[in-house]
Amino acid sequence: MTTRVYNFNPGPAALPLSAIEKARDELLSFRGTGMSIMEVSHRSAEFGALLKETDAGLRGLLAIPDDYAILYLGGGASLQFSMAPINLLGPGQTADYVETGEWSSKAIKEARKVGRVNVAASTKEEKFRRIPRPEELKLTPGAAYVHITSNNTIFGTQWQRFPDAGSVPLVADMSSDILSRPFDVKPFGLIYAGAQKNLGPAGVTVVIVRRDLVGKAPENTPTMLNYKTHLDGNSLFNTPPCFAIYMIKLVLDWVQEQGGLAAVAARNEKKARLLYDAIDNSNGFYRGTCDKDSRSRMNVTFVLGREELSEAFAKESSAASLKGLKGHRSVGGFRASIYNAVGMDAVEALVAMMEKFRKRNS
Ligand SMILES: *Cc1c(COP(=O)(O)O)cnc(C)c1O
């Protein structure tokens, strides 16, 4: 038996053990085909069924209404930074963007290449330590859409309640918290998420788009960048990332077994509270880097009060099989990514190590 570690990687990230084991068990023969999922045709009946089941799984868990399509695309969430404005930002229109971290800054940069962008609010001056308050948003009346990043993976903040944009559709990059909590899909025109944090492996991006918003891209839009291509082709215009989609299906099964989104959200809440409590009750030995009312339940960022202990903390945590805790290279410090598949046991092990380390060094 190979030893598994406590995996706090920010992405690619931990997957449910049962999903990986299932994939291993049927690796040589996917559903009796005598071929692995990597070897079957994407046009086969078996893969068609898998795609349908994946769709139904996502639809059920997220309560996605029928007037939304689900697309499985390549190119990562990063490609959606371009595809969203190409498809939804018409000539003469303005798109509002809320800048809450590095990923939203990147989304803004790409959107500006396509059309007019209004940064409705930014917390960049405050090092992205919080989500803007509703009254700080300077929204454009009649905007094409309002873009937000639901969870800021690098800085460790998360929208606790999504902004109210009235009849203007919200567009959200939910790469790092999709499927972590229930939410109402209806205010959104578009939701996209790279799979490698909470949904599955890298290689596929889930795009949930309101059907009536598709088909407005300019005539000269490259075929592959047009949502209509993938909507009409049922994500089979070209070869989709078959293996990654298959893994999503297994992860969805696991979420279902956990009791669905509400149960998963409750567990996520508990995990985050345990970790934030350990930070807040450490007398400044550990310090959270974000405002409390903006804290993420997915990425818990912190620094050591005495910076000079950071290297020892990094070494000792790694020696205790607690992996992936280094903060993003742009911000430093530490970050525990506690996505759905990171169990309470992992968080408990981390908190125990933190306590031990603090007592020894206080
Ligand atoms: C990881 C991440 C991305 C980048 O995703 P890719 O699939 O690597 O392009 C974008 N946005 C957020 C919020 C992320 O966490």
GROMACS .gro file of C-alpha atoms and ligand atoms in nm:
model
  377
    1MET     CA    1   0.000   0.000   0.000
    2THR     CA    2   0.134   0.340  -0.100
    3THR     CA    3   0.125   0.603   0.173
    4ARG     CA    4  -0.091   0.908   0.102
    5VAL     CA    5  -0.009   1.249   0.251
    6TYR     CA    6  -0.228   1.531   0.379
    7ASN     CA    7  -0.264   1.732   0.059
    8PHE     CA    8  -0.322   2.108   0.094
    9ASN     CA    9  -0.219   2.189  -0.263
   10PRO     CA   10  -0.394   2.491  -0.417
   11GLY     CA   11  -0.446   2.327  -0.757
   12PRO     CA   12  -0.413   2.070  -0.892
   13ALA     CA   13  -0.542   1.962  -0.557
   14ALA     CA   14  -0.664   1.671  -0.349
   15LEU     CA   15  -0.923   1.441  -0.503
   16PRO     CA   16  -1.156   1.210  -0.310
   17LEU     CA   17  -0.977   0.884  -0.248
   18SER     CA   18  -1.281   0.684  -0.356
   19ALA     CA   19  -1.279   0.858  -0.696
   20ILE     CA   20  -0.913   0.779  -0.755
   21GLU     CA   21  -0.964   0.418  -0.646
   22LYS     CA   22  -1.262   0.378  -0.876
   23ALA     CA   23  -1.058   0.517  -1.165
   24ARG     CA   24  -0.779   0.274  -1.083
   25ASP     CA   25  -1.019  -0.019  -1.065
   26GLU     CA   26  -1.168   0.045  -1.407
   27LEU     CA   27  -0.856   0.181  -1.574
   28LEU     CA   28  -0.806  -0.121  -1.798
   29SER     CA   29  -1.166  -0.157  -1.902
   30PHE     CA   30  -1.408   0.132  -1.891
   31ARG     CA   31  -1.760   0.000  -1.847
   32GLY     CA   32  -1.684  -0.333  -2.005
   33THR     CA   33  -1.542  -0.191  -2.328
   34GLY     CA   34  -1.208  -0.365  -2.284
   35MET     CA   35  -1.048  -0.022  -2.325
   36SER     CA   36  -0.949   0.246  -2.079
   37ILE     CA   37  -1.143   0.571  -2.073
   38MET     CA   38  -0.838   0.721  -2.247
   39GLU     CA   39  -0.879   0.480  -2.537
   40VAL     CA   40  -1.252   0.488  -2.612
   41SER     CA   41  -1.400   0.710  -2.880
   42HIS     CA   42  -1.556   1.032  -2.762
   43ARG     CA   43  -1.837   0.945  -3.006
   44SER     CA   44  -1.901   0.604  -2.850
   45ALA     CA   45  -2.227   0.521  -2.674
   46GLU     CA   46  -2.034   0.464  -2.352
   47PHE     CA   47  -1.876   0.808  -2.355
   48GLY     CA   48  -2.205   0.966  -2.459
   49ALA     CA   49  -2.369   0.810  -2.155
   50LEU     CA   50  -2.089   0.932  -1.931
   51LEU     CA   51  -2.127   1.287  -2.060
   52LYS     CA   52  -2.501   1.275  -1.995
   53GLU     CA   53  -2.450   1.145  -1.642
   54THR     CA   54  -2.191   1.413  -1.569
   55ASP     CA   55  -2.434   1.674  -1.691
   56ALA     CA   56  -2.715   1.534  -1.478
   57GLY     CA   57  -2.485   1.518  -1.177
   58LEU     CA   58  -2.383   1.882  -1.203
   59ARG     CA   59  -2.737   1.992  -1.281
   60GLY     CA   60  -2.874   1.807  -0.980
   61LEU     CA   61  -2.613   1.919  -0.729
   62LEU     CA   62  -2.607   2.284  -0.836
   63ALA     CA   63  -2.979   2.300  -0.927
   64ILE     CA   64  -2.895   2.432  -1.273
   65PRO     CA   65  -3.214   2.520  -1.461
   66ASP     CA   66  -3.280   2.389  -1.813
   67ASP     CA   67  -3.223   2.724  -1.977
   68TYR     CA   68  -2.854   2.687  -1.896
   69ALA     CA   69  -2.611   2.473  -2.094
   70ILE     CA   70  -2.307   2.302  -1.946
   71LEU     CA   71  -1.996   2.293  -2.164
   72TYR     CA   72  -1.672   2.103  -2.106
   73LEU     CA   73  -1.389   2.298  -2.262
   74GLY     CA   74  -1.011   2.302  -2.278
   75GLY     CA   75  -0.784   2.597  -2.215
   76GLY     CA   76  -0.837   2.632  -1.841
   77ALA     CA   77  -1.020   2.907  -1.659
   78SER     CA   78  -0.762   3.138  -1.815
   79LEU     CA   79  -0.911   3.091  -2.162
   80GLN     CA   80  -1.249   3.197  -2.021
   81PHE     CA   81  -1.095   3.533  -1.933
   82SER     CA   82  -1.101   3.586  -2.311
   83MET     CA   83  -1.401   3.378  -2.415
   84ALA     CA   84  -1.640   3.549  -2.174
   85PRO     CA   85  -1.592   3.900  -2.318
   86ILE     CA   86  -1.562   3.774  -2.678
   87ASN     CA   87  -1.903   3.611  -2.646
   88LEU     CA   88  -2.087   3.844  -2.409
   89LEU     CA   89  -1.942   4.194  -2.449
   90GLY     CA   90  -2.097   4.351  -2.758
   91PRO     CA   91  -1.979   4.662  -2.941
   92GLY     CA   92  -2.059   4.984  -2.753
   93GLN     CA   93  -2.131   4.790  -2.434
   94THR     CA   94  -1.946   4.802  -2.103
   95ALA     CA   95  -1.861   4.510  -1.878
   96ASP     CA   96  -1.819   4.570  -1.506
   97TYR     CA   97  -1.540   4.384  -1.330
   98VAL     CA   98  -1.475   4.361  -0.957
   99GLU     CA   99  -1.105   4.329  -0.887
  100THR     CA  100  -1.045   4.112  -0.583
  101GLY     CA  101  -0.719   3.938  -0.659
  102GLU     CA  102  -0.469   3.822  -0.915
  103TRP     CA  103  -0.716   3.611  -1.111
  104SER     CA  104  -0.963   3.896  -1.147
  105SER     CA  105  -0.679   4.127  -1.254
  106LYS     CA  106  -0.595   3.878  -1.526
  107ALA     CA  107  -0.960   3.856  -1.633
  108ILE     CA  108  -0.971   4.237  -1.656
  109LYS     CA  109  -0.655   4.248  -1.865
  110GLU     CA  110  -0.801   4.008  -2.121
  111ALA     CA  111  -1.144   4.173  -2.129
  112ARG     CA  112  -0.981   4.508  -2.208
  113LYS     CA  113  -0.844   4.355  -2.527
  114VAL     CA  114  -1.201   4.282  -2.633
  115GLY     CA  115  -1.411   4.579  -2.529
  116ARG     CA  116  -1.489   4.847  -2.275
  117VAL     CA  117  -1.428   4.753  -1.914
  118ASN     CA  118  -1.528   4.939  -1.599
  119VAL     CA  119  -1.354   4.829  -1.281
  120ALA     CA  120  -1.655   4.862  -1.052
  121ALA     CA  121  -1.444   4.821  -0.738
  122SER     CA  122  -1.095   4.710  -0.648
  123THR     CA  123  -0.928   4.621  -0.321
  124LYS     CA  124  -0.583   4.612  -0.478
  125GLU     CA  125  -0.465   4.909  -0.269
  126GLU     CA  126  -0.542   4.701   0.040
  127LYS     CA  127  -0.347   4.405  -0.093
  128PHE     CA  128  -0.673   4.226  -0.169
  129ARG     CA  129  -0.734   4.153   0.199
  130ARG     CA  130  -1.109   4.187   0.163
  131ILE     CA  131  -1.410   4.169  -0.069
  132PRO     CA  132  -1.565   4.510  -0.147
  133ARG     CA  133  -1.882   4.605   0.037
  134PRO     CA  134  -2.199   4.626  -0.176
  135GLU     CA  135  -2.214   5.007  -0.151
  136GLU     CA  136  -1.861   5.035  -0.291
  137LEU     CA  137  -1.955   4.883  -0.627
  138LYS     CA  138  -1.984   5.144  -0.903
  139LEU     CA  139  -2.194   4.946  -1.146
  140THR     CA  140  -2.270   5.066  -1.500
  141PRO     CA  141  -2.642   5.085  -1.576
  142GLY     CA  142  -2.717   4.849  -1.862
  143ALA     CA  143  -2.377   4.679  -1.845
  144ALA     CA  144  -2.330   4.363  -2.050
  145TYR     CA  145  -2.244   4.177  -1.732
  146VAL     CA  146  -2.077   4.207  -1.392
  147HIS     CA  147  -1.774   3.982  -1.349
  148ILE     CA  148  -1.665   3.854  -1.009
  149THR     CA  149  -1.420   3.594  -0.880
  150SER     CA  150  -1.621   3.404  -0.622
  151ASN     CA  151  -1.317   3.280  -0.430
  152ASN     CA  152  -0.974   3.435  -0.446
  153THR     CA  153  -0.745   3.136  -0.435
  154ILE     CA  154  -0.422   3.328  -0.385
  155PHE     CA  155  -0.529   3.583  -0.125
  156GLY     CA  156  -0.781   3.371   0.064
  157THR     CA  157  -1.097   3.577   0.037
  158GLN     CA  158  -1.442   3.470  -0.077
  159TRP     CA  159  -1.769   3.644  -0.156
  160GLN     CA  160  -1.998   3.559   0.135
  161ARG     CA  161  -2.299   3.691  -0.052
  162PHE     CA  162  -2.296   3.761  -0.425
  163PRO     CA  163  -2.361   4.121  -0.537
  164ASP     CA  164  -2.702   4.225  -0.661
  165ALA     CA  165  -2.669   4.349  -1.019
  166GLY     CA  166  -3.044   4.368  -1.083
  167SER     CA  167  -3.124   4.247  -1.434
  168VAL     CA  168  -2.759   4.257  -1.543
  169PRO     CA  169  -2.624   3.902  -1.550
  170LEU     CA  170  -2.341   3.808  -1.318
  171VAL     CA  171  -2.041   3.630  -1.465
  172ALA     CA  172  -1.829   3.438  -1.217
  173ASP     CA  173  -1.496   3.265  -1.213
  174MET     CA  174  -1.578   2.993  -0.959
  175SER     CA  175  -1.264   2.787  -1.021
  176SER     CA  176  -1.175   2.747  -0.657
  177ASP     CA  177  -1.510   2.717  -0.482
  178ILE     CA  178  -1.763   2.567  -0.723
  179LEU     CA  179  -1.942   2.275  -0.559
  180SER     CA  180  -1.828   2.387  -0.212
  181ARG     CA  181  -2.164   2.540  -0.116
  182PRO     CA  182  -2.514   2.572  -0.259
  183PHE     CA  183  -2.601   2.898  -0.437
  184ASP     CA  184  -2.867   3.032  -0.668
  185VAL     CA  185  -2.759   2.997  -1.032
  186LYS     CA  186  -3.030   3.226  -1.170
  187PRO     CA  187  -2.860   3.567  -1.125
  188PHE     CA  188  -2.568   3.432  -1.329
  189GLY     CA  189  -2.536   3.451  -1.705
  190LEU     CA  190  -2.211   3.258  -1.704
  191ILE     CA  191  -2.015   3.053  -1.453
  192TYR     CA  192  -1.680   2.898  -1.534
  193ALA     CA  193  -1.440   2.684  -1.335
  194GLY     CA  194  -1.114   2.512  -1.411
  195ALA     CA  195  -1.167   2.163  -1.270
  196GLN     CA  196  -0.841   2.116  -1.086
  197LYS     CA  197  -0.945   2.262  -0.749
  198ASN     CA  198  -1.282   2.128  -0.652
  199LEU     CA  199  -1.413   1.930  -0.949
  200GLY     CA  200  -1.150   1.694  -1.082
  201PRO     CA  201  -0.813   1.695  -1.254
  202ALA     CA  202  -0.663   1.968  -1.471
  203GLY     CA  203  -0.753   1.970  -1.838
  204VAL     CA  204  -1.121   2.056  -1.840
  205THR     CA  205  -1.310   2.374  -1.765
  206VAL     CA  206  -1.676   2.357  -1.678
  207VAL     CA  207  -1.874   2.641  -1.834
  208ILE     CA  208  -2.234   2.697  -1.730
  209VAL     CA  209  -2.398   2.948  -1.961
  210ARG     CA  210  -2.749   3.084  -2.002
  211ARG     CA  211  -2.856   2.969  -2.346
  212ASP     CA  212  -3.002   3.302  -2.457
  213LEU     CA  213  -2.663   3.470  -2.411
  214VAL     CA  214  -2.498   3.236  -2.660
  215GLY     CA  215  -2.476   3.323  -3.030
  216LYS     CA  216  -2.392   3.691  -3.006
  217ALA     CA  217  -2.019   3.666  -3.069
  218PRO     CA  218  -1.893   3.865  -3.371
  219GLU     CA  219  -1.891   3.697  -3.711
  220ASN     CA  220  -1.511   3.677  -3.721
  221THR     CA  221  -1.478   3.498  -3.385
  222PRO     CA  222  -1.252   3.193  -3.418
  223THR     CA  223  -1.475   2.886  -3.422
  224MET     CA  224  -1.322   2.731  -3.110
  225LEU     CA  225  -1.368   3.052  -2.909
  226ASN     CA  226  -1.740   3.074  -2.977
  227TYR     CA  227  -1.966   2.921  -2.711
  228LYS     CA  228  -2.217   2.849  -2.987
  229THR     CA  229  -1.978   2.600  -3.145
  230HIS     CA  230  -1.963   2.398  -2.824
  231LEU     CA  231  -2.331   2.441  -2.738
  232ASP     CA  232  -2.439   2.318  -3.083
  233GLY     CA  233  -2.184   2.039  -3.071
  234ASN     CA  234  -2.279   1.929  -2.717
  235SER     CA  235  -1.911   1.975  -2.617
  236LEU     CA  236  -1.817   1.729  -2.892
  237PHE     CA  237  -1.726   1.970  -3.170
  238ASN     CA  238  -1.371   1.854  -3.117
  239THR     CA  239  -1.227   1.585  -2.892
  240PRO     CA  240  -1.311   1.683  -2.534
  241PRO     CA  241  -1.083   1.603  -2.238
  242CYS     CA  242  -1.242   1.259  -2.190
  243PHE     CA  243  -1.041   1.142  -1.892
  244ALA     CA  244  -1.088   1.469  -1.702
  245ILE     CA  245  -1.463   1.460  -1.762
  246TYR     CA  246  -1.470   1.101  -1.640
  247MET     CA  247  -1.297   1.207  -1.318
  248ILE     CA  248  -1.550   1.486  -1.267
  249LYS     CA  249  -1.824   1.225  -1.287
  250LEU     CA  250  -1.655   1.020  -1.014
  251VAL     CA  251  -1.612   1.330  -0.798
  252LEU     CA  252  -1.981   1.417  -0.843
  253ASP     CA  253  -2.072   1.065  -0.729
  254TRP     CA  254  -1.862   1.120  -0.419
  255VAL     CA  255  -2.029   1.454  -0.343
  256GLN     CA  256  -2.364   1.280  -0.373
  257GLU     CA  257  -2.248   1.009  -0.130
  258GLN     CA  258  -2.144   1.281   0.115
  259GLY     CA  259  -2.505   1.394   0.125
  260GLY     CA  260  -2.497   1.659  -0.147
  261LEU     CA  261  -2.392   2.023  -0.145
  262ALA     CA  262  -2.553   2.126   0.181
  263ALA     CA  263  -2.371   1.851   0.370
  264VAL     CA  264  -2.043   1.929   0.195
  265ALA     CA  265  -2.087   2.301   0.271
  266ALA     CA  266  -2.149   2.229   0.640
  267ARG     CA  267  -1.835   2.020   0.655
  268ASN     CA  268  -1.634   2.288   0.474
  269GLU     CA  269  -1.759   2.544   0.724
  270LYS     CA  270  -1.646   2.324   1.014
  271LYS     CA  271  -1.304   2.262   0.863
  272ALA     CA  272  -1.246   2.633   0.802
  273ARG     CA  273  -1.364   2.728   1.150
  274LEU     CA  274  -1.128   2.480   1.313
  275LEU     CA  275  -0.833   2.625   1.126
  276TYR     CA  276  -0.926   2.993   1.166
  277ASP     CA  277  -0.987   2.934   1.539
  278ALA     CA  278  -0.639   2.787   1.572
  279ILE     CA  279  -0.500   3.100   1.405
  280ASP     CA  280  -0.712   3.349   1.599
  281ASN     CA  281  -0.654   3.183   1.936
  282SER     CA  282  -0.277   3.173   1.899
  283ASN     CA  283  -0.208   3.512   2.060
  284GLY     CA  284  -0.059   3.646   1.739
  285PHE     CA  285   0.174   3.352   1.689
  286TYR     CA  286  -0.022   3.287   1.368
  287ARG     CA  287  -0.194   3.573   1.188
  288GLY     CA  288  -0.468   3.551   0.927
  289THR     CA  289  -0.393   3.775   0.631
  290CYS     CA  290  -0.751   3.872   0.540
  291ASP     CA  291  -1.039   4.061   0.699
  292LYS     CA  292  -1.252   3.820   0.898
  293ASP     CA  293  -1.574   3.896   0.713
  294SER     CA  294  -1.408   3.817   0.379
  295ARG     CA  295  -1.232   3.496   0.471
  296SER     CA  296  -1.237   3.202   0.235
  297ARG     CA  297  -1.350   2.857   0.344
  298MET     CA  298  -1.136   2.707   0.071
  299ASN     CA  299  -0.797   2.878   0.099
  300VAL     CA  300  -0.685   2.971   0.449
  301THR     CA  301  -0.394   3.216   0.431
  302PHE     CA  302  -0.177   3.302   0.729
  303VAL     CA  303   0.170   3.417   0.832
  304LEU     CA  304   0.376   3.359   1.143
  305GLY     CA  305   0.394   3.651   1.384
  306ARG     CA  306   0.769   3.589   1.408
  307GLU     CA  307   0.867   3.568   1.044
  308GLU     CA  308   1.202   3.410   1.126
  309LEU     CA  309   1.019   3.090   1.228
  310SER     CA  310   0.865   3.046   0.883
  311GLU     CA  311   1.135   2.822   0.747
  312ALA     CA  312   1.117   2.590   1.046
  313PHE     CA  313   0.737   2.578   1.017
  314ALA     CA  314   0.764   2.487   0.649
  315LYS     CA  315   1.013   2.210   0.726
  316GLU     CA  316   0.825   2.064   1.020
  317SER     CA  317   0.488   2.065   0.852
  318SER     CA  318   0.630   1.889   0.549
  319ALA     CA  319   0.802   1.632   0.774
  320ALA     CA  320   0.461   1.566   0.931
  321SER     CA  321   0.321   1.478   0.585
  322LEU     CA  322   0.134   1.810   0.563
  323LYS     CA  323   0.205   1.909   0.201
  324GLY     CA  324   0.136   2.210  -0.018
  325LEU     CA  325   0.119   2.474   0.257
  326LYS     CA  326   0.351   2.729   0.100
  327GLY     CA  327   0.175   3.055   0.012
  328HIS     CA  328   0.154   3.166  -0.351
  329ARG     CA  329   0.489   3.291  -0.481
  330SER     CA  330   0.343   3.641  -0.520
  331VAL     CA  331   0.233   3.679  -0.155
  332GLY     CA  332   0.446   3.443   0.057
  333GLY     CA  333   0.341   3.313   0.397
  334PHE     CA  334   0.129   3.001   0.417
  335ARG     CA  335  -0.192   2.882   0.261
  336ALA     CA  336  -0.390   2.573   0.348
  337SER     CA  337  -0.620   2.488   0.061
  338ILE     CA  338  -0.900   2.285   0.214
  339TYR     CA  339  -1.118   2.200  -0.083
  340ASN     CA  340  -1.405   1.950  -0.065
  341ALA     CA  341  -1.178   1.646  -0.089
  342VAL     CA  342  -0.955   1.756   0.201
  343GLY     CA  343  -1.096   1.572   0.500
  344MET     CA  344  -1.152   1.686   0.855
  345ASP     CA  345  -0.869   1.447   0.951
  346ALA     CA  346  -0.626   1.652   0.741
  347VAL     CA  347  -0.733   1.978   0.903
  348GLU     CA  348  -0.712   1.821   1.248
  349ALA     CA  349  -0.361   1.697   1.173
  350LEU     CA  350  -0.259   2.045   1.059
  351VAL     CA  351  -0.407   2.214   1.364
  352ALA     CA  352  -0.236   1.964   1.596
  353MET     CA  353   0.098   2.032   1.428
  354MET     CA  354   0.042   2.409   1.450
  355GLU     CA  355  -0.034   2.383   1.822
  356LYS     CA  356   0.272   2.173   1.888
  357PHE     CA  357   0.491   2.409   1.691
  358ARG     CA  358   0.353   2.711   1.873
  359LYS     CA  359   0.403   2.563   2.219
  360ARG     CA  360   0.757   2.465   2.141
  361ASN     CA  361   0.843   2.810   2.004
  362SER     CA  362   0.654   3.039   2.242
  363LIG     C1  363  -0.657   2.839  -1.058
  363LIG     C2  364  -0.743   2.952  -1.095
  363LIG     C3  365  -0.747   3.004  -1.226
  363LIG     C4  366  -0.658   2.952  -1.336
  363LIG     O1  367  -0.705   2.835  -1.385
  363LIG     P1  368  -0.637   2.762  -1.511
  363LIG     O2  369  -0.729   2.647  -1.530
  363LIG     O3  370  -0.499   2.726  -1.469
  363LIG     O4  371  -0.639   2.856  -1.624
  363LIG     C5  372  -0.834   3.106  -1.253
  363LIG     N1  373  -0.913   3.157  -1.158
  363LIG     C6  374  -0.911   3.111  -1.031
  363LIG     C7  375  -1.003   3.170  -0.930
  363LIG     C8  376  -0.826   3.009  -0.997
  363LIG     O5  377  -0.823   2.963  -0.870
   0.00000   0.00000   0.00000
